[in-house]
Tab-separated table of C-alpha atoms in Angstrom:
chain	number	residue	atom	x	y	z
H	1	MET	CA	-75.050	322.311	39.671
H	2	THR	CA	-76.112	323.333	35.831
H	3	GLY	CA	-77.282	319.544	35.131
H	4	PHE	CA	-79.050	319.549	38.766
H	5	ARG	CA	-80.882	322.721	37.924
H	6	SER	CA	-81.898	321.340	34.384
H	7	ALA	CA	-83.328	318.128	35.909
H	8	ALA	CA	-85.220	320.301	38.655
H	9	THR	CA	-86.705	322.458	35.998
H	10	TRP	CA	-87.865	319.565	33.892
H	11	VAL	CA	-89.472	317.884	36.858
H	12	GLN	CA	-91.279	321.255	37.576
H	13	GLU	CA	-92.209	321.793	34.089
H	14	GLN	CA	-93.662	317.984	34.076
H	15	HIS	CA	-95.596	318.822	36.979
H	16	HIS	CA	-96.846	321.805	35.778
H	17	GLN	CA	-98.282	320.243	32.495
H	18	LEU	CA	-100.096	317.538	34.722
H	19	HIS	CA	-101.470	320.225	36.950
H	20	MET	CA	-99.826	318.770	40.259
H	21	GLN	CA	-98.082	320.084	43.075
H	22	ARG	CA	-94.393	319.430	42.812
H	23	TRP	CA	-93.804	317.176	45.977
H	24	MET	CA	-97.061	316.212	47.435
H	25	LEU	CA	-98.634	315.566	44.015
H	26	ASP	CA	-101.921	316.822	44.808
H	27	PHE	CA	-103.730	318.085	41.656
H	28	ASP	CA	-104.053	322.124	41.530
H	29	GLU	CA	-107.808	321.879	40.736
H	30	ALA	CA	-109.809	321.012	43.802
H	31	GLU	CA	-112.490	318.935	41.677
H	32	ALA	CA	-110.032	317.082	39.884
H	33	GLU	CA	-108.088	316.052	43.316
H	34	GLU	CA	-111.548	315.251	44.937
H	35	ASP	CA	-112.383	312.859	41.789
H	36	PHE	CA	-108.765	311.445	41.939
H	37	ARG	CA	-108.968	310.468	45.572
H	38	ALA	CA	-112.627	309.274	45.546
H	39	TYR	CA	-111.303	307.007	42.403
H	40	ASP	CA	-107.956	306.156	44.023
H	41	ASP	CA	-109.811	305.056	47.385
H	42	LEU	CA	-112.191	303.005	45.736
H	43	MET	CA	-109.515	301.097	43.602
H	44	GLY	CA	-107.367	300.713	46.828
H	45	LEU	CA	-110.281	299.296	48.735
H	46	ALA	CA	-110.713	296.730	45.930
H	47	GLN	CA	-106.976	295.785	46.072
H	48	ALA	CA	-107.145	295.666	49.702
H	49	TRP	CA	-108.241	292.185	49.745
H	50	PHE	CA	-105.478	290.965	47.752
H	51	ALA	CA	-103.032	292.805	50.023
H	52	LEU	CA	-104.411	291.384	53.326
H	53	ALA	CA	-104.332	287.906	51.719
H	54	ILE	CA	-100.672	288.486	50.973
H	55	ALA	CA	-100.127	289.761	54.496
H	56	LEU	CA	-101.780	286.594	55.972
H	57	LEU	CA	-99.763	284.283	53.969
H	58	LEU	CA	-96.466	286.247	55.021
H	59	ASP	CA	-97.270	285.852	58.633
H	60	VAL	CA	-97.897	282.287	58.272
H	61	GLY	CA	-94.739	281.707	56.316
H	62	TYR	CA	-92.549	283.714	59.144
H	63	GLY	CA	-94.252	281.604	61.769
H	64	VAL	CA	-92.796	278.634	60.074
H	65	VAL	CA	-89.416	280.323	59.856
H	66	ASP	CA	-89.983	281.163	63.601
H	67	VAL	CA	-90.397	277.497	64.542
H	68	LEU	CA	-86.944	276.700	62.525
H	69	LEU	CA	-85.176	279.655	64.262
H	70	LEU	CA	-86.332	279.469	67.953
H	71	ASP	CA	-86.006	277.215	70.695
H	72	ASP	CA	-86.645	279.486	73.826
H	73	GLY	CA	-89.987	281.714	73.477
H	74	LEU	CA	-91.543	279.848	70.447
H	75	ALA	CA	-94.684	279.612	71.884
H	76	GLU	CA	-94.934	283.496	72.847
H	77	ALA	CA	-93.636	284.171	69.342
H	78	LEU	CA	-96.390	281.995	67.601
H	79	LEU	CA	-98.899	283.771	70.084
H	80	VAL	CA	-97.779	287.207	68.451
H	81	ARG	CA	-98.001	285.612	64.999
H	82	ALA	CA	-101.622	284.596	65.585
H	83	GLY	CA	-102.503	287.924	67.084
H	84	ALA	CA	-101.261	289.477	63.752
H	85	ALA	CA	-103.298	287.057	61.852
H	86	ALA	CA	-106.384	287.739	64.057
H	87	LEU	CA	-105.663	291.575	63.468
H	88	ILE	CA	-105.730	290.963	59.534
H	89	VAL	CA	-108.767	289.011	59.286
H	90	VAL	CA	-110.710	291.508	61.561
H	91	SER	CA	-109.371	294.067	59.385
H	92	GLY	CA	-111.000	292.505	56.306
H	93	LEU	CA	-114.170	292.410	58.338
H	94	VAL	CA	-114.273	295.924	59.481
H	95	MET	CA	-113.470	296.812	55.965
H	96	ALA	CA	-116.351	294.982	54.525
H	97	ARG	CA	-118.851	296.574	57.022
H	98	SER	CA	-117.582	299.738	58.276
H	99	THR	CA	-118.618	302.801	56.309
H	100	THR	CA	-115.615	304.860	58.207
H	101	VAL	CA	-113.123	302.813	56.592
H	102	SER	CA	-114.526	303.299	53.046
H	103	ARG	CA	-114.577	306.958	53.719
H	104	HIS	CA	-111.010	307.157	55.153
H	105	PRO	CA	-109.083	304.211	53.544
H	106	GLN	CA	-105.591	305.947	53.712
H	107	PHE	CA	-105.981	306.638	57.396
H	108	ALA	CA	-107.317	303.382	58.109
H	109	SER	CA	-104.355	301.846	56.170
H	110	PHE	CA	-101.898	303.884	58.036
H	111	LEU	CA	-103.327	302.957	61.656
H	112	LEU	CA	-103.199	299.305	60.667
H	113	LEU	CA	-99.773	299.040	59.187
H	114	THR	CA	-98.331	301.076	62.292
H	115	PHE	CA	-99.964	298.609	64.462
H	116	LEU	CA	-98.685	295.644	62.590
H	117	LEU	CA	-95.190	297.469	62.645
H	118	LEU	CA	-95.462	297.505	66.336
H	119	TRP	CA	-96.567	294.193	66.814
H	120	LEU	CA	-94.460	292.327	64.653
H	121	GLY	CA	-91.362	294.390	65.505
H	122	THR	CA	-91.431	295.408	68.887
H	123	GLY	CA	-94.064	292.744	69.995
H	124	LEU	CA	-91.871	289.836	68.609
H	125	GLY	CA	-88.942	291.200	70.077
H	126	LEU	CA	-90.537	291.469	73.461
H	127	ALA	CA	-91.695	287.810	73.096
H	128	ALA	CA	-88.742	286.031	72.126
H	129	ASP	CA	-84.863	286.325	71.341
H	130	PHE	CA	-84.960	287.322	67.727
H	131	PRO	CA	-81.925	288.540	65.813
H	132	LEU	CA	-82.200	292.214	65.567
H	133	GLU	CA	-81.842	291.907	61.478
H	134	TYR	CA	-84.769	289.430	61.608
H	135	LEU	CA	-86.977	291.786	63.042
H	136	ARG	CA	-85.919	294.927	60.743
H	137	THR	CA	-86.379	292.462	57.627
H	138	SER	CA	-89.958	291.849	58.901
H	139	CYS	CA	-90.733	295.497	59.163
H	140	THR	CA	-89.075	296.367	56.087
H	141	ILE	CA	-91.329	293.932	54.170
H	142	THR	CA	-94.476	295.011	55.878
H	143	LEU	CA	-93.481	298.891	54.694
H	144	LEU	CA	-92.521	297.754	51.018
H	145	GLY	CA	-95.582	295.584	50.868
H	146	ALA	CA	-97.774	298.195	52.049
H	147	VAL	CA	-96.379	300.578	49.550
H	148	GLY	CA	-96.634	298.333	46.755
H	149	LEU	CA	-100.126	296.725	47.342
H	150	LEU	CA	-102.390	299.297	49.229
H	151	ARG	CA	-101.994	302.326	46.670
H	152	LEU	CA	-100.722	304.744	49.719
H	153	ARG	CA	-100.631	308.285	48.631
H	154	MET	CA	-97.647	310.486	49.612
H	155	HIS	CA	-99.246	311.809	53.119
H	156	ALA	CA	-99.945	308.125	54.042
H	157	ALA	CA	-96.519	307.012	52.678
H	158	LEU	CA	-94.516	309.642	54.895
H	159	GLY	CA	-96.453	308.727	58.034
H	160	MET	CA	-95.770	305.000	57.260
H	161	ALA	CA	-91.861	305.700	56.819
H	162	GLY	CA	-91.820	307.725	59.918
H	163	ALA	CA	-93.474	304.897	61.918
H	164	TYR	CA	-91.189	302.585	60.091
H	165	VAL	CA	-87.995	304.502	61.272
H	166	VAL	CA	-89.132	304.759	64.941
H	167	VAL	CA	-90.083	301.176	65.375
H	168	CYS	CA	-86.805	300.041	63.820
H	169	LEU	CA	-84.670	302.318	65.919
H	170	THR	CA	-86.485	301.235	69.265
H	171	LEU	CA	-86.423	297.582	68.751
H	172	PRO	CA	-85.831	295.404	71.590
H	173	GLY	CA	-81.588	295.005	71.672
H	174	THR	CA	-80.813	298.083	69.873
H	175	GLY	CA	-79.405	299.268	73.308
H	176	GLY	CA	-80.512	302.833	73.113
H	177	LEU	CA	-78.850	305.770	71.501
H	178	GLY	CA	-75.992	306.047	74.002
H	179	ARG	CA	-73.391	304.101	72.284
H	180	ASP	CA	-70.619	304.749	69.940
H	181	PRO	CA	-71.434	306.919	67.114
H	182	GLY	CA	-70.338	304.681	64.496
H	183	VAL	CA	-72.464	301.952	65.769
H	184	ILE	CA	-75.413	304.293	65.862
H	185	ALA	CA	-74.765	305.396	62.203
H	186	ALA	CA	-74.284	301.659	61.007
H	187	GLU	CA	-77.823	301.279	62.299
H	188	VAL	CA	-79.596	304.460	61.482
H	189	THR	CA	-78.386	304.669	57.887
H	190	PRO	CA	-79.947	301.492	56.401
H	191	VAL	CA	-83.097	302.170	58.113
H	192	LEU	CA	-83.456	305.842	56.782
H	193	GLY	CA	-82.247	304.399	53.317
H	194	LEU	CA	-84.923	301.789	53.246
H	195	ALA	CA	-87.558	304.324	54.384
H	196	ALA	CA	-86.391	306.888	51.787
H	197	ILE	CA	-86.642	303.998	49.135
H	198	ALA	CA	-90.287	303.172	50.249
H	199	VAL	CA	-91.128	306.855	50.059
H	200	LEU	CA	-89.841	307.253	46.508
H	201	VAL	CA	-91.484	304.055	45.294
H	202	ALA	CA	-94.701	305.584	46.677
H	203	TYR	CA	-94.093	308.697	45.196
H	204	ALA	CA	-93.428	307.227	41.816
H	205	LEU	CA	-96.347	304.864	41.799
H	206	GLU	CA	-98.687	307.521	42.909
H	207	ARG	CA	-97.384	309.821	40.359
H	208	VAL	CA	-98.131	307.084	37.590
H	209	ARG	CA	-101.694	306.800	39.061
H	210	ARG	CA	-102.129	310.348	38.784
H	211	THR	CA	-100.830	310.661	35.375
H	212	GLU	CA	-103.026	307.937	33.947
H	213	PHE	CA	-106.106	309.504	35.875
H	214	GLU	CA	-105.393	312.912	34.546
H	215	ARG	CA	-104.793	311.459	30.926
H	216	GLN	CA	-108.161	309.347	31.486
H	217	ARG	CA	-109.935	312.411	32.563
H	218	GLU	CA	-108.900	314.529	29.432
H	219	VAL	CA	-109.970	311.835	27.282
H	220	GLU	CA	-113.272	311.648	29.021
H	221	ILE	CA	-113.812	315.443	28.838
H	222	GLU	CA	-112.878	315.643	25.179
H	223	GLN	CA	-115.069	312.650	24.667
H	224	ALA	CA	-117.945	314.603	26.649
H	225	ARG	CA	-117.259	317.883	24.392
H	226	SER	CA	-117.325	315.579	21.394
H	227	ASP	CA	-120.628	314.124	22.265
H	228	GLU	CA	-122.109	317.540	23.155
H	229	LEU	CA	-121.381	318.414	19.529
H	230	LEU	CA	-122.761	315.381	18.030
H	231	HIS	CA	-126.128	315.533	20.106
H	232	ASN	CA	-126.231	319.300	18.984
H	233	VAL	CA	-126.248	317.977	15.455
H	234	LEU	CA	-128.261	314.462	15.725
H	235	PRO	CA	-130.756	313.153	18.273
H	236	VAL	CA	-129.051	311.444	21.453
H	237	ALA	CA	-130.444	308.051	20.521
H	238	ILE	CA	-129.148	308.189	16.906
H	239	ALA	CA	-125.804	309.708	17.977
H	240	SER	CA	-125.441	306.659	20.272
H	241	ARG	CA	-126.196	304.275	17.444
H	242	LEU	CA	-123.947	306.158	15.282
H	243	ARG	CA	-120.848	305.511	17.421
H	244	THR	CA	-121.691	301.778	17.584
H	245	ALA	CA	-123.435	300.632	14.641
H	246	GLN	CA	-122.224	299.616	11.420
H	247	GLY	CA	-123.787	300.585	7.884
H	248	THR	CA	-126.516	302.878	7.445
H	249	ILE	CA	-128.760	303.968	9.987
H	250	ALA	CA	-132.349	304.170	9.064
H	251	GLU	CA	-135.716	303.441	10.128
H	252	SER	CA	-139.409	303.554	9.577
H	253	ALA	CA	-142.359	304.662	11.838
H	254	GLU	CA	-146.158	304.189	11.023
H	255	GLU	CA	-147.325	307.247	13.458
H	256	VAL	CA	-145.490	310.323	13.773
H	257	SER	CA	-146.408	314.074	13.457
H	258	VAL	CA	-144.115	316.440	11.594
H	259	LEU	CA	-144.309	320.329	11.999
H	260	PHE	CA	-142.966	323.135	9.530
H	261	SER	CA	-142.926	326.727	10.587
H	262	ASP	CA	-142.202	329.783	8.415
H	263	ILE	CA	-141.506	333.521	9.700
H	264	VAL	CA	-144.053	335.480	7.237
H	265	GLY	CA	-142.545	338.899	6.560
H	266	PHE	CA	-138.988	337.747	7.078
H	267	THR	CA	-137.538	338.236	3.429
H	268	ALA	CA	-138.447	341.839	3.621
H	269	ILE	CA	-136.846	342.517	6.988
H	270	ALA	CA	-133.654	340.562	6.155
H	271	GLU	CA	-133.093	342.829	3.036
H	272	HIS	CA	-132.555	345.869	5.366
H	273	LEU	CA	-130.878	344.479	8.344
H	274	PRO	CA	-127.261	343.959	8.804
H	275	ALA	CA	-126.263	340.588	8.861
H	276	GLU	CA	-125.184	340.227	12.594
H	277	ARG	CA	-128.599	341.692	13.719
H	278	LEU	CA	-130.477	339.533	11.416
H	279	VAL	CA	-128.633	336.512	12.430
H	280	GLY	CA	-128.954	337.568	16.381
H	281	LEU	CA	-133.016	337.718	15.876
H	282	LEU	CA	-133.041	334.486	14.167
H	283	ASP	CA	-130.975	332.823	16.613
H	284	THR	CA	-132.986	334.141	19.988
H	285	MET	CA	-136.138	333.089	18.431
H	286	PHE	CA	-134.697	329.465	17.328
H	287	ARG	CA	-133.151	329.124	20.645
H	288	GLU	CA	-136.701	329.692	22.204
H	289	PHE	CA	-137.982	326.926	19.767
H	290	ASP	CA	-135.392	324.564	20.881
H	291	ALA	CA	-136.007	325.042	24.480
H	292	LEU	CA	-139.901	324.395	23.955
H	293	CYS	CA	-138.925	321.332	21.906
H	294	ASP	CA	-136.889	319.743	24.937
H	295	ARG	CA	-139.749	320.773	27.223
H	296	ARG	CA	-142.372	318.988	25.024
H	297	GLY	CA	-140.512	315.679	24.102
H	298	VAL	CA	-140.035	316.888	20.747
H	299	GLU	CA	-137.235	316.302	18.396
H	300	LYS	CA	-135.899	319.384	16.261
H	301	ILE	CA	-134.757	318.001	12.725
H	302	LYS	CA	-133.343	321.156	11.287
H	303	THR	CA	-133.840	324.807	10.197
H	304	VAL	CA	-133.557	325.942	6.541
H	305	GLY	CA	-133.536	329.790	6.514
H	306	ASP	CA	-136.232	331.203	8.580
H	307	ALA	CA	-137.855	327.606	8.416
H	308	TYR	CA	-138.117	325.159	11.558
H	309	MET	CA	-138.815	321.537	11.083
H	310	ALA	CA	-139.723	319.230	14.244
H	311	VAL	CA	-141.132	315.759	14.704
H	312	ALA	CA	-142.762	314.006	17.497
H	313	GLY	CA	-142.805	310.159	17.619
H	314	LEU	CA	-139.285	309.755	16.476
H	315	PRO	CA	-136.279	308.681	17.374
H	316	THR	CA	-138.171	308.373	20.732
H	317	PRO	CA	-141.446	306.839	20.181
H	318	ASP	CA	-144.517	309.126	21.646
H	319	ALA	CA	-148.281	307.655	21.515
H	320	ASP	CA	-149.625	311.144	21.928
H	321	HIS	CA	-147.307	312.449	19.128
H	322	ALA	CA	-150.015	314.670	17.705
H	323	SER	CA	-150.846	316.397	21.057
H	324	SER	CA	-147.046	316.943	21.752
H	325	LEU	CA	-146.639	318.782	18.298
H	326	ALA	CA	-150.018	320.789	18.936
H	327	GLU	CA	-148.782	322.138	22.189
H	328	LEU	CA	-145.343	322.929	20.635
H	329	ALA	CA	-147.270	324.837	17.974
H	330	LEU	CA	-149.172	326.603	20.377
H	331	ASP	CA	-146.034	327.540	22.365
H	332	MET	CA	-144.337	328.697	19.257
H	333	GLN	CA	-146.993	330.956	18.482
H	334	ARG	CA	-147.113	332.420	21.826
H	335	ALA	CA	-143.202	333.131	21.788
H	336	SER	CA	-143.004	334.544	18.319
H	337	ALA	CA	-145.789	336.950	19.513
H	338	ARG	CA	-143.544	337.993	22.399
H	339	LEU	CA	-140.396	338.064	20.572
H	340	ALA	CA	-141.805	339.895	17.681
H	341	ARG	CA	-141.497	343.211	19.605
H	342	ASP	CA	-137.711	343.020	19.242
H	343	TRP	CA	-138.093	342.833	15.414
H	344	PRO	CA	-137.897	346.058	13.209
H	345	GLY	CA	-140.986	345.015	11.099
H	346	PRO	CA	-143.978	343.235	11.470
H	347	ILE	CA	-143.579	339.202	11.292
H	348	ALA	CA	-146.151	336.385	11.822
H	349	MET	CA	-145.744	332.675	12.318
H	350	ARG	CA	-147.260	330.086	9.655
H	351	ILE	CA	-147.103	326.484	10.890
H	352	GLY	CA	-148.521	323.586	9.477
H	353	ILE	CA	-148.660	319.937	10.994
H	354	ALA	CA	-149.410	316.481	9.447
H	355	SER	CA	-149.476	312.878	11.018
H	356	GLY	CA	-148.674	309.702	9.434
H	357	PRO	CA	-145.718	307.156	8.491
H	358	VAL	CA	-142.175	308.569	7.604
H	359	VAL	CA	-138.850	307.049	6.884
H	360	ALA	CA	-135.852	308.524	8.966
H	361	GLY	CA	-131.998	308.108	8.609
H	362	VAL	CA	-128.768	309.511	8.987
H	363	ILE	CA	-127.151	310.902	5.624
H	364	GLY	CA	-123.893	312.216	4.816
H	365	ARG	CA	-120.162	311.295	6.037
H	366	ARG	CA	-118.434	314.618	6.873
H	367	LYS	CA	-121.599	316.443	8.048
H	368	PHE	CA	-124.179	314.185	9.453
H	369	THR	CA	-127.820	314.932	9.030
H	370	TYR	CA	-130.785	313.090	10.520
H	371	ASP	CA	-133.686	313.663	8.258
H	372	LEU	CA	-137.079	312.524	7.551
H	373	TRP	CA	-138.689	311.477	4.114
H	374	GLY	CA	-142.123	310.573	3.005
H	375	ASP	CA	-145.808	311.735	2.243
H	376	THR	CA	-146.393	312.872	5.768
H	377	VAL	CA	-143.321	315.173	5.579
H	378	ASN	CA	-144.475	316.601	2.011
H	379	THR	CA	-148.043	317.248	3.500
H	380	ALA	CA	-146.745	318.906	6.814
H	381	SER	CA	-144.531	321.370	4.334
H	382	ARG	CA	-147.796	322.030	2.360
H	383	MET	CA	-149.759	322.742	5.468
H	384	GLU	CA	-147.416	325.454	6.211
H	385	SER	CA	-147.006	326.881	2.864
H	386	HIS	CA	-150.677	326.686	2.111
H	387	GLY	CA	-151.626	328.368	5.464
H	388	ARG	CA	-151.956	331.798	6.809
H	389	PRO	CA	-150.108	334.083	9.019
H	390	HIS	CA	-150.544	333.464	12.753
H	391	ARG	CA	-152.427	330.339	11.943
H	392	ILE	CA	-151.619	326.459	12.836
H	393	GLN	CA	-152.923	324.634	9.741
H	394	VAL	CA	-153.282	320.724	10.155
H	395	SER	CA	-153.952	317.740	7.982
H	396	GLU	CA	-157.003	315.521	8.265
H	397	ARG	CA	-155.378	312.826	10.206
H	398	THR	CA	-153.711	315.339	12.614
H	399	HIS	CA	-157.406	316.584	13.245
H	400	GLU	CA	-158.738	313.044	13.760
H	401	LEU	CA	-156.057	312.314	16.549
H	402	LEU	CA	-156.776	315.782	18.322
H	403	ALA	CA	-160.669	316.353	17.464
H	404	ASP	CA	-161.694	315.300	21.120
H	405	ARG	CA	-159.273	317.399	23.007
H	406	TYR	CA	-158.514	320.551	20.878
H	407	ALA	CA	-160.856	323.196	19.244
H	408	PHE	CA	-160.687	323.693	15.334
H	409	SER	CA	-162.177	325.809	12.590
H	410	ASP	CA	-164.612	324.332	10.290
H	411	PRO	CA	-162.925	322.063	7.561
H	412	GLN	CA	-162.005	323.665	4.592
H	413	GLN	CA	-160.779	322.593	1.084
H	414	VAL	CA	-157.259	323.608	-0.003
H	415	GLU	CA	-155.743	323.026	-3.406
H	416	VAL	CA	-152.413	321.607	-2.553
H	417	LYS	CA	-149.631	321.729	-5.098
H	418	GLY	CA	-148.805	318.010	-6.157
H	419	LYS	CA	-151.764	316.582	-4.026
H	420	GLY	CA	-154.850	318.253	-5.234
H	421	PRO	CA	-157.638	319.550	-2.976
H	422	MET	CA	-157.184	318.335	0.760
H	423	THR	CA	-159.360	318.773	3.785
H	424	THR	CA	-157.653	320.903	6.373
H	425	TYR	CA	-158.321	322.463	9.641
H	426	PHE	CA	-156.919	325.446	11.613
H	427	LEU	CA	-156.048	324.730	15.369
H	428	LEU	CA	-157.713	327.157	17.612
H	429	GLY	CA	-156.381	325.836	20.977
H	430	ARG	CA	-157.038	323.251	23.669
H	431	MET	CA	-160.582	322.685	24.726
H	432	PRO	CA	-161.327	323.582	28.479
H	433	LEU	CA	-161.303	320.672	30.850
């Protein structure tokens, strides 16, 4: 008894680890069970064509045996065989055209196989004087073939096993149940044994399928989590390339727009705030900016301290990249003004935008970074650092791309470190339509 309890405990532990019910094998999680049944039914329908072809071949093969075995009743037996062949062919046609079968393949399989058991067992027994064991063998092959080829789950397998027992114990020639108990036992025991074997085979096959599905599902969930983490670090298109491409990932673009922003007054506030409060305020603001980037189709590149960097036109091309960043900058101004009420001191956004060519790529091995390089990036950074609080300063090239749709301040000459005097503009807003 101790050994039996240990084995039973081990089985229960295995099922608990796989999140399955102990006997009927249903997953504990409703969504997982629904996903498995949909997948299993889809695969079962794909394999059903092979199963029907095997059934048709076996029916023809048994028809040849009938010719060798029978003298009287041969025509009737062949007619029954032809009827079974017709039923198999019709089943294939119905499976190809009927949505009901595709929605309920387990029940459809149970009905078809039960009818075949009656047709090839009871029907043949009534049509000709077949040996009883010949008819039972035909029914047994039908049952085991169905279990092995049709991906029957436990509910359908138990129903099939029950139908098999009933048909085999009521075949013509059994003589009813009012005979000697020893004779009855000799007939009932092998039938029940074969039915039990079929159920055990169905149980083992379904458990293997469920285990594989669960393992694959866990892999897919982990892959989704990994992809989500990777997409939080890299653009989606770059992350996809990183998984498949060999070597360096780099690209150049002739026309993009780059944005830098900075929180004026942040340093003074940061000196007097607890770390948790400071990070919370920054996180709230940058989450808002991230959502605005998603809405405008802009790619966030990185944050450095209280600075925020974004690009339009990479890695996804954007023919109107300057407008996309202009709208983002205006959105950021409004968002920062609204969120500034939660800060303990006065803050203001200073934003700079420049347009032109850049080089982009992924650097690093342990901690990937997607970054931009080039004069356009340096110019955008200078537009921000040489700008004014509450203002959006843009380069001359960005102004050229937007001048027909947006309002700007008068041009101004700004002495930019490392570049000398530059003509810049302050973006005031979109022109009225």
